PDB file of C-alpha atoms in Angstrom:
ATOM      1  CA  MET A  14     121.869 134.078 145.253  1.00 71.00           C
ATOM      2  CA  ASN A  15     118.953 135.947 146.805  1.00 78.00           C
ATOM      3  CA  PRO A  16     115.303 134.672 146.728  1.00 77.00           C
ATOM      4  CA  ILE A  17     114.367 136.958 143.802  1.00 78.00           C
ATOM      5  CA  GLN A  18     117.171 135.582 141.657  1.00 79.00           C
ATOM      6  CA  ARG A  19     116.145 132.014 142.512  1.00 81.00           C
ATOM      7  CA  ARG A  20     112.575 132.713 141.389  1.00 82.00           C
ATOM      8  CA  ALA A  21     113.573 134.510 138.187  1.00 87.00           C
ATOM      9  CA  PRO A  22     113.718 131.357 135.972  1.00 86.00           C
ATOM     10  CA  TYR A  23     110.178 130.403 137.027  1.00 85.00           C
ATOM     11  CA  LEU A  24     108.929 133.890 136.154  1.00 89.00           C
ATOM     12  CA  PHE A  25     110.419 133.603 132.664  1.00 89.00           C
ATOM     13  CA  LEU A  26     108.818 130.162 132.268  1.00 91.00           C
ATOM     14  CA  LEU A  27     105.420 131.369 133.446  1.00 92.00           C
ATOM     15  CA  PRO A  28     104.124 132.693 130.048  1.00 92.00           C
ATOM     16  CA  PHE A  29     104.968 129.408 128.333  1.00 93.00           C
ATOM     17  CA  LEU A  30     103.493 127.296 131.128  1.00 94.00           C
ATOM     18  CA  LEU A  31     100.257 129.295 131.085  1.00 95.00           C
ATOM     19  CA  LEU A  32      99.828 128.922 127.311  1.00 95.00           C
ATOM     20  CA  PHE A  33     100.816 125.240 127.467  1.00 93.00           C
ATOM     21  CA  ALA A  34      98.242 124.579 130.167  1.00 94.00           C
ATOM     22  CA  LEU A  35      95.546 126.615 128.381  1.00 94.00           C
ATOM     23  CA  PHE A  36      95.967 125.182 124.873  1.00 92.00           C
ATOM     24  CA  PHE A  37      97.257 121.653 125.566  1.00 90.00           C
ATOM     25  CA  VAL A  38      96.799 120.339 129.103  1.00 94.00           C
ATOM     26  CA  PHE A  39      93.268 121.636 129.695  1.00 94.00           C
ATOM     27  CA  PRO A  40      91.853 120.554 126.249  1.00 93.00           C
ATOM     28  CA  PHE A  41      93.439 117.125 126.680  1.00 93.00           C
ATOM     29  CA  LEU A  42      92.026 116.603 130.183  1.00 95.00           C
ATOM     30  CA  TYR A  43      88.603 117.900 129.134  1.00 95.00           C
ATOM     31  CA  SER A  44      88.547 115.582 126.101  1.00 94.00           C
ATOM     32  CA  LEU A  45      89.590 112.679 128.337  1.00 95.00           C
ATOM     33  CA  TYR A  46      86.741 113.552 130.709  1.00 95.00           C
ATOM     34  CA  LEU A  47      84.182 113.756 127.860  1.00 94.00           C
ATOM     35  CA  SER A  48      85.305 110.415 126.442  1.00 94.00           C
ATOM     36  CA  PHE A  49      83.721 108.606 129.432  1.00 95.00           C
ATOM     37  CA  PHE A  50      80.234 110.002 128.711  1.00 94.00           C
ATOM     38  CA  VAL A  51      77.520 109.830 126.078  1.00 93.00           C
ATOM     39  CA  ASN A  52      75.066 112.609 125.402  1.00 85.00           C
ATOM     40  CA  GLN A  53      71.431 111.597 125.816  1.00 84.00           C
ATOM     41  CA  GLY A  54      68.633 114.137 125.778  1.00 80.00           C
ATOM     42  CA  GLY A  55      70.984 117.061 126.195  1.00 80.00           C
ATOM     43  CA  SER A  56      72.760 115.678 129.276  1.00 86.00           C
ATOM     44  CA  ASN A  57      75.894 113.559 129.589  1.00 87.00           C
ATOM     45  CA  ARG A  58      75.642 110.045 131.057  1.00 91.00           C
ATOM     46  CA  PHE A  59      78.709 108.223 132.390  1.00 93.00           C
ATOM     47  CA  VAL A  60      79.429 105.033 130.386  1.00 92.00           C
ATOM     48  CA  GLY A  61      83.026 104.249 131.357  1.00 90.00           C
ATOM     49  CA  LEU A  62      85.011 102.731 128.488  1.00 93.00           C
ATOM     50  CA  GLU A  63      82.020 102.119 126.216  1.00 94.00           C
ATOM     51  CA  ASN A  64      83.112 104.827 123.751  1.00 94.00           C
ATOM     52  CA  TYR A  65      86.551 103.227 123.484  1.00 96.00           C
ATOM     53  CA  LEU A  66      84.983  99.830 122.746  1.00 96.00           C
ATOM     54  CA  THR A  67      82.889 101.478 120.032  1.00 95.00           C
ATOM     55  CA  ALA A  68      85.999 103.162 118.609  1.00 95.00           C
ATOM     56  CA  TRP A  69      87.821  99.807 118.582  1.00 95.00           C
ATOM     57  CA  GLN A  70      85.144  98.491 116.177  1.00 95.00           C
ATOM     58  CA  ASP A  71      85.042 101.697 114.091  1.00 95.00           C
ATOM     59  CA  TYR A  72      86.358 100.486 110.736  1.00 95.00           C
ATOM     60  CA  ASP A  73      86.294 103.945 109.102  1.00 94.00           C
ATOM     61  CA  PHE A  74      88.450 105.474 111.836  1.00 95.00           C
ATOM     62  CA  TRP A  75      91.083 102.739 111.750  1.00 96.00           C
ATOM     63  CA  TYR A  76      91.165 102.757 107.966  1.00 96.00           C
ATOM     64  CA  SER A  77      91.787 106.528 108.085  1.00 95.00           C
ATOM     65  CA  ILE A  78      94.721 105.814 110.442  1.00 96.00           C
ATOM     66  CA  TYR A  79      96.081 103.299 107.931  1.00 96.00           C
ATOM     67  CA  ARG A  80      95.585 105.812 105.087  1.00 95.00           C
ATOM     68  CA  VAL A  81      97.556 108.621 106.792  1.00 95.00           C
ATOM     69  CA  ALA A  82     100.246 106.122 107.856  1.00 95.00           C
ATOM     70  CA  TYR A  83     100.732 105.118 104.209  1.00 96.00           C
ATOM     71  CA  TYR A  84     100.603 108.790 103.208  1.00 95.00           C
ATOM     72  CA  GLY A  85     103.270 109.581 105.832  1.00 94.00           C
ATOM     73  CA  VAL A  86     105.639 106.870 104.613  1.00 94.00           C
ATOM     74  CA  VAL A  87     105.415 108.122 101.010  1.00 94.00           C
ATOM     75  CA  GLN A  88     105.286 111.870 101.618  1.00 94.00           C
ATOM     76  CA  VAL A  89     107.817 112.125 104.464  1.00 95.00           C
ATOM     77  CA  SER A  90     110.383 109.949 102.669  1.00 95.00           C
ATOM     78  CA  VAL A  91     110.207 111.951  99.436  1.00 96.00           C
ATOM     79  CA  MET A  92     110.095 115.331 101.193  1.00 96.00           C
ATOM     80  CA  LEU A  93     113.060 114.738 103.528  1.00 95.00           C
ATOM     81  CA  PHE A  94     115.154 113.190 100.741  1.00 96.00           C
ATOM     82  CA  LEU A  95     114.568 116.222  98.493  1.00 96.00           C
ATOM     83  CA  ALA A  96     115.181 118.649 101.372  1.00 95.00           C
ATOM     84  CA  LEU A  97     118.468 116.960 102.254  1.00 95.00           C
ATOM     85  CA  ALA A  98     119.585 116.812  98.614  1.00 94.00           C
ATOM     86  CA  LEU A  99     118.816 120.515  98.095  1.00 93.00           C
ATOM     87  CA  ALA A 100     120.579 121.502 101.335  1.00 93.00           C
ATOM     88  CA  LEU A 101     123.703 119.527 100.378  1.00 93.00           C
ATOM     89  CA  LEU A 102     123.623 121.055  96.894  1.00 91.00           C
ATOM     90  CA  LEU A 103     123.362 124.588  98.285  1.00 90.00           C
ATOM     91  CA  ASP A 104     126.203 123.866 100.722  1.00 88.00           C
ATOM     92  CA  SER A 105     128.490 122.769  97.892  1.00 86.00           C
ATOM     93  CA  PRO A 106     130.746 125.164  95.943  1.00 84.00           C
ATOM     94  CA  PHE A 107     128.957 124.350  92.663  1.00 82.00           C
ATOM     95  CA  ILE A 108     125.964 126.641  93.278  1.00 80.00           C
ATOM     96  CA  LYS A 109     126.014 130.408  92.811  1.00 82.00           C
ATOM     97  CA  GLY A 110     123.351 132.773  94.136  1.00 81.00           C
ATOM     98  CA  LYS A 111     122.582 130.598  97.159  1.00 81.00           C
ATOM     99  CA  THR A 112     120.512 133.285  98.893  1.00 85.00           C
ATOM    100  CA  LEU A 113     118.172 133.544  95.899  1.00 88.00           C
ATOM    101  CA  PHE A 114     117.709 129.760  95.712  1.00 86.00           C
ATOM    102  CA  ARG A 115     117.041 129.525  99.477  1.00 84.00           C
ATOM    103  CA  LEU A 116     114.353 132.189  99.117  1.00 87.00           C
ATOM    104  CA  ILE A 117     112.761 130.448  96.115  1.00 89.00           C
ATOM    105  CA  TYR A 118     112.683 127.059  97.858  1.00 87.00           C
ATOM    106  CA  PHE A 119     111.273 128.580 101.059  1.00 89.00           C
ATOM    107  CA  LEU A 120     108.502 130.612  99.370  1.00 91.00           C
ATOM    108  CA  PRO A 121     105.912 127.751  99.177  1.00 91.00           C
ATOM    109  CA  TYR A 122     106.020 127.490 102.978  1.00 90.00           C
ATOM    110  CA  ALA A 123     104.875 131.123 103.191  1.00 90.00           C
ATOM    111  CA  VAL A 124     101.691 130.340 101.233  1.00 89.00           C
ATOM    112  CA  PRO A 125      98.788 129.589 103.636  1.00 89.00           C
ATOM    113  CA  GLY A 126      97.726 125.940 103.528  1.00 86.00           C
ATOM    114  CA  VAL A 127      94.131 126.725 102.554  1.00 88.00           C
ATOM    115  CA  ILE A 128      95.213 128.964  99.666  1.00 90.00           C
ATOM    116  CA  ALA A 129      97.701 126.322  98.491  1.00 90.00           C
ATOM    117  CA  ALA A 130      95.008 123.618  98.608  1.00 89.00           C
ATOM    118  CA  ILE A 131      92.638 125.728  96.489  1.00 90.00           C
ATOM    119  CA  MET A 132      95.411 126.532  93.998  1.00 91.00           C
ATOM    120  CA  TRP A 133      96.468 122.890  93.659  1.00 90.00           C
ATOM    121  CA  GLY A 134      92.831 121.836  93.416  1.00 88.00           C
ATOM    122  CA  PHE A 135      92.454 123.873  90.235  1.00 88.00           C
ATOM    123  CA  LEU A 136      95.841 122.708  88.909  1.00 89.00           C
ATOM    124  CA  TYR A 137      94.726 119.087  89.371  1.00 88.00           C
ATOM    125  CA  SER A 138      91.628 119.610  87.248  1.00 84.00           C
ATOM    126  CA  PRO A 139      92.165 118.124  83.718  1.00 81.00           C
ATOM    127  CA  GLU A 140      89.690 120.686  82.303  1.00 82.00           C
ATOM    128  CA  LEU A 141      91.792 123.608  83.594  1.00 81.00           C
ATOM    129  CA  ASN A 142      95.335 122.247  83.318  1.00 80.00           C
ATOM    130  CA  PRO A 143      96.319 121.067  79.792  1.00 81.00           C
ATOM    131  CA  LEU A 144      99.663 119.775  81.099  1.00 81.00           C
ATOM    132  CA  LEU A 145      97.838 116.836  82.693  1.00 80.00           C
ATOM    133  CA  HIS A 146      96.989 115.587  79.178  1.00 80.00           C
ATOM    134  CA  VAL A 147     100.728 115.002  78.592  1.00 80.00           C
ATOM    135  CA  PHE A 148     100.592 112.145  81.110  1.00 78.00           C
ATOM    136  CA  GLY A 149      98.018 110.455  78.874  1.00 75.00           C
ATOM    137  CA  ILE A 150     100.991 108.584  77.390  1.00 74.00           C
ATOM    138  CA  LEU A 151     101.177 106.652  80.660  1.00 73.00           C
ATOM    139  CA  THR A 152      97.428 106.349  81.298  1.00 71.00           C
ATOM    140  CA  GLY A 153      96.236 105.043  77.955  1.00 72.00           C
ATOM    141  CA  GLY A 154      95.258 108.396  76.465  1.00 74.00           C
ATOM    142  CA  LYS A 155      93.298 109.694  79.453  1.00 79.00           C
ATOM    143  CA  PRO A 156      94.580 112.850  81.210  1.00 81.00           C
ATOM    144  CA  LEU A 157      96.091 112.358  84.651  1.00 81.00           C
ATOM    145  CA  ASP A 158      93.331 112.964  87.192  1.00 83.00           C
ATOM    146  CA  LEU A 159      94.863 113.571  90.621  1.00 84.00           C
ATOM    147  CA  LEU A 160      91.401 114.331  92.001  1.00 85.00           C
ATOM    148  CA  SER A 161      90.172 110.787  91.343  1.00 86.00           C
ATOM    149  CA  SER A 162      89.573 108.577  94.363  1.00 84.00           C
ATOM    150  CA  ASP A 163      92.564 106.367  93.464  1.00 86.00           C
ATOM    151  CA  LEU A 164      95.102 109.193  93.129  1.00 88.00           C
ATOM    152  CA  VAL A 165      93.888 111.995  95.368  1.00 91.00           C
ATOM    153  CA  LEU A 166      96.116 110.804  98.245  1.00 93.00           C
ATOM    154  CA  TYR A 167      99.178 111.185  96.004  1.00 93.00           C
ATOM    155  CA  GLY A 168      97.920 114.612  94.943  1.00 92.00           C
ATOM    156  CA  ILE A 169      97.753 115.663  98.597  1.00 94.00           C
ATOM    157  CA  ALA A 170     101.223 114.202  99.209  1.00 95.00           C
ATOM    158  CA  ASN A 171     102.540 116.281  96.295  1.00 94.00           C
ATOM    159  CA  MET A 172     101.020 119.421  97.844  1.00 93.00           C
ATOM    160  CA  ALA A 173     102.714 118.691 101.191  1.00 94.00           C
ATOM    161  CA  VAL A 174     106.064 118.006  99.528  1.00 95.00           C
ATOM    162  CA  TRP A 175     105.798 121.295  97.627  1.00 94.00           C
ATOM    163  CA  ALA A 176     104.959 123.245 100.785  1.00 93.00           C
ATOM    164  CA  TRP A 177     107.375 121.695 103.307  1.00 94.00           C
ATOM    165  CA  THR A 178     110.510 120.713 101.387  1.00 94.00           C
ATOM    166  CA  GLY A 179     111.910 124.246 101.470  1.00 93.00           C
ATOM    167  CA  TYR A 180     111.181 124.560 105.187  1.00 94.00           C
ATOM    168  CA  ASN A 181     113.106 121.369 106.026  1.00 95.00           C
ATOM    169  CA  MET A 182     115.855 122.303 103.589  1.00 94.00           C
ATOM    170  CA  THR A 183     116.356 125.575 105.498  1.00 93.00           C
ATOM    171  CA  ILE A 184     116.767 123.635 108.758  1.00 94.00           C
ATOM    172  CA  TYR A 185     119.299 121.259 107.185  1.00 95.00           C
ATOM    173  CA  PHE A 186     121.223 124.090 105.547  1.00 92.00           C
ATOM    174  CA  ALA A 187     121.419 126.028 108.840  1.00 92.00           C
ATOM    175  CA  SER A 188     122.742 122.898 110.551  1.00 92.00           C
ATOM    176  CA  LEU A 189     125.338 122.386 107.813  1.00 92.00           C
ATOM    177  CA  THR A 190     126.751 125.860 108.447  1.00 89.00           C
ATOM    178  CA  SER A 191     127.451 124.871 112.073  1.00 88.00           C
ATOM    179  CA  ILE A 192     129.761 121.969 111.127  1.00 87.00           C
ATOM    180  CA  PRO A 193     133.396 122.877 112.027  1.00 86.00           C
ATOM    181  CA  LEU A 194     135.434 123.960 109.016  1.00 85.00           C
ATOM    182  CA  GLU A 195     138.394 121.910 110.292  1.00 85.00           C
ATOM    183  CA  LEU A 196     136.557 118.748 109.220  1.00 86.00           C
ATOM    184  CA  TYR A 197     136.270 119.975 105.636  1.00 85.00           C
ATOM    185  CA  GLU A 198     139.898 121.124 105.563  1.00 85.00           C
ATOM    186  CA  ALA A 199     141.125 117.745 106.858  1.00 86.00           C
ATOM    187  CA  ALA A 200     138.949 115.907 104.337  1.00 85.00           C
ATOM    188  CA  LYS A 201     140.271 118.024 101.462  1.00 85.00           C
ATOM    189  CA  LEU A 202     143.868 117.405 102.550  1.00 84.00           C
ATOM    190  CA  ASP A 203     143.110 113.674 102.397  1.00 83.00           C
ATOM    191  CA  GLY A 204     141.729 114.081  98.871  1.00 83.00           C
ATOM    192  CA  CYS A 205     138.012 113.713  99.640  1.00 84.00           C
ATOM    193  CA  SER A 206     135.608 114.807  96.928  1.00 85.00           C
ATOM    194  CA  GLU A 207     132.447 116.835  97.638  1.00 85.00           C
ATOM    195  CA  TRP A 208     130.393 113.643  97.298  1.00 86.00           C
ATOM    196  CA  LYS A 209     132.482 111.805  99.927  1.00 88.00           C
ATOM    197  CA  MET A 210     132.387 114.780 102.280  1.00 89.00           C
ATOM    198  CA  ALA A 211     128.603 114.818 102.010  1.00 88.00           C
ATOM    199  CA  LEU A 212     128.356 111.058 102.518  1.00 89.00           C
ATOM    200  CA  TYR A 213     130.853 110.607 105.381  1.00 89.00           C
ATOM    201  CA  ILE A 214     130.848 114.002 107.157  1.00 89.00           C
ATOM    202  CA  LYS A 215     127.740 116.076 106.488  1.00 91.00           C
ATOM    203  CA  ILE A 216     124.978 113.437 106.516  1.00 92.00           C
ATOM    204  CA  PRO A 217     126.232 111.612 109.674  1.00 92.00           C
ATOM    205  CA  LEU A 218     126.503 114.911 111.566  1.00 91.00           C
ATOM    206  CA  LEU A 219     123.011 115.883 110.377  1.00 93.00           C
ATOM    207  CA  LYS A 220     121.458 112.686 111.735  1.00 92.00           C
ATOM    208  CA  PRO A 221     119.952 114.255 114.923  1.00 92.00           C
ATOM    209  CA  VAL A 222     118.379 117.032 112.829  1.00 94.00           C
ATOM    210  CA  ILE A 223     117.033 114.545 110.281  1.00 95.00           C
ATOM    211  CA  ILE A 224     115.449 112.516 113.088  1.00 94.00           C
ATOM    212  CA  MET A 225     113.871 115.649 114.566  1.00 94.00           C
ATOM    213  CA  THR A 226     112.359 116.717 111.217  1.00 95.00           C
ATOM    214  CA  ALA A 227     111.144 113.146 110.603  1.00 95.00           C
ATOM    215  CA  VAL A 228     109.363 113.066 113.964  1.00 95.00           C
ATOM    216  CA  LEU A 229     107.724 116.440 113.299  1.00 94.00           C
ATOM    217  CA  SER A 230     106.683 115.226 109.841  1.00 94.00           C
ATOM    218  CA  ILE A 231     105.166 112.026 111.283  1.00 93.00           C
ATOM    219  CA  ILE A 232     103.130 114.127 113.713  1.00 93.00           C
ATOM    220  CA  GLY A 233     102.057 116.419 110.865  1.00 93.00           C
ATOM    221  CA  SER A 234     101.014 113.455 108.708  1.00 93.00           C
ATOM    222  CA  LEU A 235      98.745 112.060 111.430  1.00 93.00           C
ATOM    223  CA  GLN A 236      97.182 115.538 111.791  1.00 92.00           C
ATOM    224  CA  LEU A 237      96.424 115.904 108.068  1.00 93.00           C
ATOM    225  CA  PHE A 238      93.271 117.994 107.633  1.00 93.00           C
ATOM    226  CA  ASN A 239      93.420 121.207 105.560  1.00 90.00           C
ATOM    227  CA  GLU A 240      94.271 119.763 102.153  1.00 90.00           C
ATOM    228  CA  PRO A 241      91.704 116.897 102.019  1.00 92.00           C
ATOM    229  CA  PHE A 242      89.058 119.102 103.637  1.00 92.00           C
ATOM    230  CA  ILE A 243      89.449 121.764 100.930  1.00 90.00           C
ATOM    231  CA  LEU A 244      89.657 119.204  98.129  1.00 90.00           C
ATOM    232  CA  SER A 245      86.471 117.526  99.380  1.00 89.00           C
ATOM    233  CA  ASN A 246      84.627 120.469  97.770  1.00 85.00           C
ATOM    234  CA  LEU A 247      86.118 119.553  94.373  1.00 83.00           C
ATOM    235  CA  THR A 248      86.028 115.752  94.457  1.00 82.00           C
ATOM    236  CA  SER A 249      84.401 112.879  96.314  1.00 82.00           C
ATOM    237  CA  ILE A 250      86.557 112.609  99.450  1.00 88.00           C
ATOM    238  CA  PRO A 251      84.726 110.796 102.286  1.00 89.00           C
ATOM    239  CA  SER A 252      84.168 112.570 105.597  1.00 89.00           C
ATOM    240  CA  SER A 253      86.414 110.008 107.330  1.00 91.00           C
ATOM    241  CA  PHE A 254      89.291 110.357 104.861  1.00 93.00           C
ATOM    242  CA  THR A 255      91.732 111.261 107.661  1.00 95.00           C
ATOM    243  CA  PRO A 256      91.398 110.839 111.455  1.00 95.00           C
ATOM    244  CA  ASN A 257      91.135 114.608 111.964  1.00 95.00           C
ATOM    245  CA  MET A 258      88.375 114.894 109.340  1.00 95.00           C
ATOM    246  CA  ASP A 259      86.527 112.019 111.025  1.00 95.00           C
ATOM    247  CA  ILE A 260      86.841 113.724 114.426  1.00 95.00           C
ATOM    248  CA  TYR A 261      85.787 117.099 113.017  1.00 95.00           C
ATOM    249  CA  ASN A 262      82.711 115.720 111.261  1.00 94.00           C
ATOM    250  CA  MET A 263      81.751 113.606 114.270  1.00 93.00           C
ATOM    251  CA  ALA A 264      81.723 116.753 116.422  1.00 93.00           C
ATOM    252  CA  PHE A 265      80.412 119.482 114.124  1.00 92.00           C
ATOM    253  CA  ALA A 266      78.369 117.554 111.539  1.00 92.00           C
ATOM    254  CA  TYR A 267      76.799 114.916 113.803  1.00 91.00           C
ATOM    255  CA  GLY A 268      77.042 116.769 117.141  1.00 90.00           C
ATOM    256  CA  ASN A 269      78.563 113.734 118.896  1.00 92.00           C
ATOM    257  CA  PHE A 270      81.168 115.576 120.956  1.00 93.00           C
ATOM    258  CA  THR A 271      81.780 112.750 123.431  1.00 94.00           C
ATOM    259  CA  TYR A 272      82.658 110.181 120.755  1.00 95.00           C
ATOM    260  CA  SER A 273      84.689 112.836 118.932  1.00 95.00           C
ATOM    261  CA  ALA A 274      86.648 113.398 122.167  1.00 95.00           C
ATOM    262  CA  THR A 275      87.248 109.635 122.401  1.00 96.00           C
ATOM    263  CA  LEU A 276      88.693 109.508 118.881  1.00 96.00           C
ATOM    264  CA  SER A 277      90.853 112.548 119.703  1.00 96.00           C
ATOM    265  CA  ILE A 278      92.353 110.821 122.738  1.00 96.00           C
ATOM    266  CA  ILE A 279      93.091 107.691 120.692  1.00 96.00           C
ATOM    267  CA  LEU A 280      94.739 109.806 117.969  1.00 96.00           C
ATOM    268  CA  VAL A 281      96.906 111.560 120.574  1.00 95.00           C
ATOM    269  CA  LEU A 282      98.057 108.205 121.955  1.00 95.00           C
ATOM    270  CA  ILE A 283      98.792 106.837 118.468  1.00 96.00           C
ATOM    271  CA  THR A 284     100.766 109.981 117.578  1.00 95.00           C
ATOM    272  CA  PHE A 285     102.734 109.754 120.819  1.00 94.00           C
ATOM    273  CA  MET A 286     103.519 106.052 120.343  1.00 95.00           C
ATOM    274  CA  ALA A 287     104.481 106.490 116.672  1.00 94.00           C
ATOM    275  CA  SER A 288     106.871 109.323 117.558  1.00 93.00           C
ATOM    276  CA  MET A 289     108.415 107.406 120.463  1.00 94.00           C
ATOM    277  CA  LEU A 290     108.852 104.215 118.431  1.00 94.00           C
ATOM    278  CA  PHE A 291     110.575 106.133 115.641  1.00 92.00           C
ATOM    279  CA  MET A 292     112.894 107.884 118.100  1.00 91.00           C
ATOM    280  CA  ILE A 293     113.749 104.579 119.812  1.00 92.00           C
ATOM    281  CA  ALA A 294     114.344 102.864 116.470  1.00 91.00           C
ATOM    282  CA  THR A 295     116.726 105.616 115.343  1.00 87.00           C
ATOM    283  CA  ALA A 296     118.325 106.376 118.735  1.00 81.00           C
ATOM    284  CA  ASP A 297     121.477 104.317 118.015  1.00 70.00           C
ATOM    285  CA  GLY A 298     122.420 104.417 121.697  1.00 57.00           C
ATOM    286  CA  THR A 299     122.476 108.194 121.867  1.00 52.00           C
ATOM    287  CA  ILE A 300     120.894 110.162 124.684  1.00 45.00           C
ATOM    288  CA  GLY A 301     119.684 113.561 123.519  1.00 46.00           C
ATOM    289  CA  GLY A 302     122.378 113.647 120.875  1.00 48.00           C
ATOM    290  CA  ARG A 303     125.106 113.619 123.551  1.00 51.00           C
ATOM    291  CA  LYS A 304     127.008 110.779 121.897  1.00 52.00           C
ATOM    292  CA  GLN A 305     126.787 112.597 118.568  1.00 52.00           C
ATOM    293  CA  VAL A 306     128.145 115.787 120.102  1.00 51.00           C
ATOM    294  CA  GLN A 307     130.997 113.931 121.806  1.00 54.00           C
ATOM    295  CA  SER A 308     131.780 112.142 118.550  1.00 54.00           C
ATOM    296  CA  GLY A 309     131.764 115.484 116.737  1.00 55.00           C
ATOM    297  CA  LYS A 310     134.209 116.967 119.252  1.00 57.00           C
ATOM    298  CA  LYS A 311     136.532 113.977 118.913  1.00 56.00           C
ATOM    299  CA  THR A 312     136.336 114.224 115.130  1.00 56.00           C
ATOM    300  CA  LYS A 313     137.089 117.951 115.293  1.00 57.00           C
ATOM    301  CA  ARG A 314     140.156 117.329 117.489  1.00 59.00           C
ATOM    302  CA  PHE A 315     141.292 114.566 115.110  1.00 55.00           C
ATOM    303  CA  ALA A 316     140.813 116.890 112.119  1.00 54.00           C
ATOM    304  CA  SER A 317     142.833 119.666 113.786  1.00 58.00           C
ATOM    305  CA  ALA A 318     145.639 117.225 114.553  1.00 58.00           C
ATOM    306  CA  ARG A 319     145.500 115.956 110.970  1.00 56.00           C
ATOM    307  CA  ILE A 320     145.794 119.496 109.586  1.00 55.00           C
ATOM    308  CA  ASP A 321     148.749 120.218 111.884  1.00 60.00           C
ATOM    309  CA  GLU A 322     150.493 117.052 110.697  1.00 59.00           C
ATOM    310  CA  LYS A 323     150.009 118.055 107.071  1.00 55.00           C
ATOM    311  CA  ARG A 324     151.279 121.571 107.686  1.00 56.00           C
ATOM    312  CA  GLU A 325     154.338 120.275 109.541  1.00 59.00           C
ATOM    313  CA  GLY A 326     155.024 117.941 106.613  1.00 55.00           C
ATOM    314  CA  VAL A 327     154.865 120.888 104.216  1.00 50.00           C
ATOM    315  CA  ASP A 328     157.178 123.016 106.390  1.00 52.00           C
ATOM    316  CA  THR A 329     159.808 120.274 106.608  1.00 48.00           C
TER     317      THR A 329
END
C-alpha cells in the first residue's frame, strides 16, 4: 500500500471531522470557557465555579429537568410501543397495501416541527375544536383543555408521538426485513403462530435497534424546545418550562450569556449520563451488539439444520 492509499481514509473523514469540530467541539469548548466568567460592565470577569454553584441552587432549572424527564418516560414509552406494534403489524401477512400504510405513518415526520406545533395549538383550543367537548363526559362537562397548565405537557407529548412514531416504525420495519427468512420457515415448521414469531424471534432480534431509538428519544426529550416555545404564545407556559427554553431565555431575553453557557454545559453532562446509564442498564452483557449478532448467526444455523431435518423427514 503506497502513502496515498494509506492517507485516503483520512481524506474521506476530513469533511465530517471539520463539521464535527465546527458545530460541536468548538461550541462546547467555548461554552465551557464562558461558564467560568460573569459579565460585568461589558467585560467578562473570571469567577471559577461560581456559576455552577448558582446553577446548583437554581430551582427553576432543576424542576425543568424533572419535567422533561417525566415527559420522556411517558412520551418515549408510548411512542416506541406504538412504533413497534405498527412495524410488527406491517411485517405480518394480515396487512395489504403496506407501502401506502408506511407512507401514511411516515408523513407526520415530514411536517416541520414549528408548523406542527401551530397546527396542534389550534386543535387543542376548545373554542376551535368541537371534538374536545366530547371528553366533557370525563371532565365533568367541561371540554378537554390540553393548553391548560395541568395538561399542556401531555399535549406536547401527544404532538411528539404523532410526529415521531412513523419515523421509528420505519426503522423497526427496515430492521425486520433483514431478519433471515430461515428463522421464519423453521418457526412455521414447528407450528409457531405469527404472535409467537413476533414475541420470540422478531422482538428479541430488534433489541439493539430498540435500544438505539430509545437513546435517541431520551436525547430528544432533554432537548425539547420547539413545541413548548410555540405554544407559549397560546397559553401560559413559563420561560423555564424546559431546560432549553430556560437556556434560550437566559441568553437572549436577559443577556446573561455566561450563565446560559453554564446551564448548557450541565445539560450536556446530564444528557450524556442519562444516555450512558440507559445503555449500561440495557446492555445485557453485549458489546456493540456483537453477542446479539453471534446469537443470530447461531440461531440461523440452527434454523437451517431444523429445516433440513424436516425436509429429510418428508422425503423418507
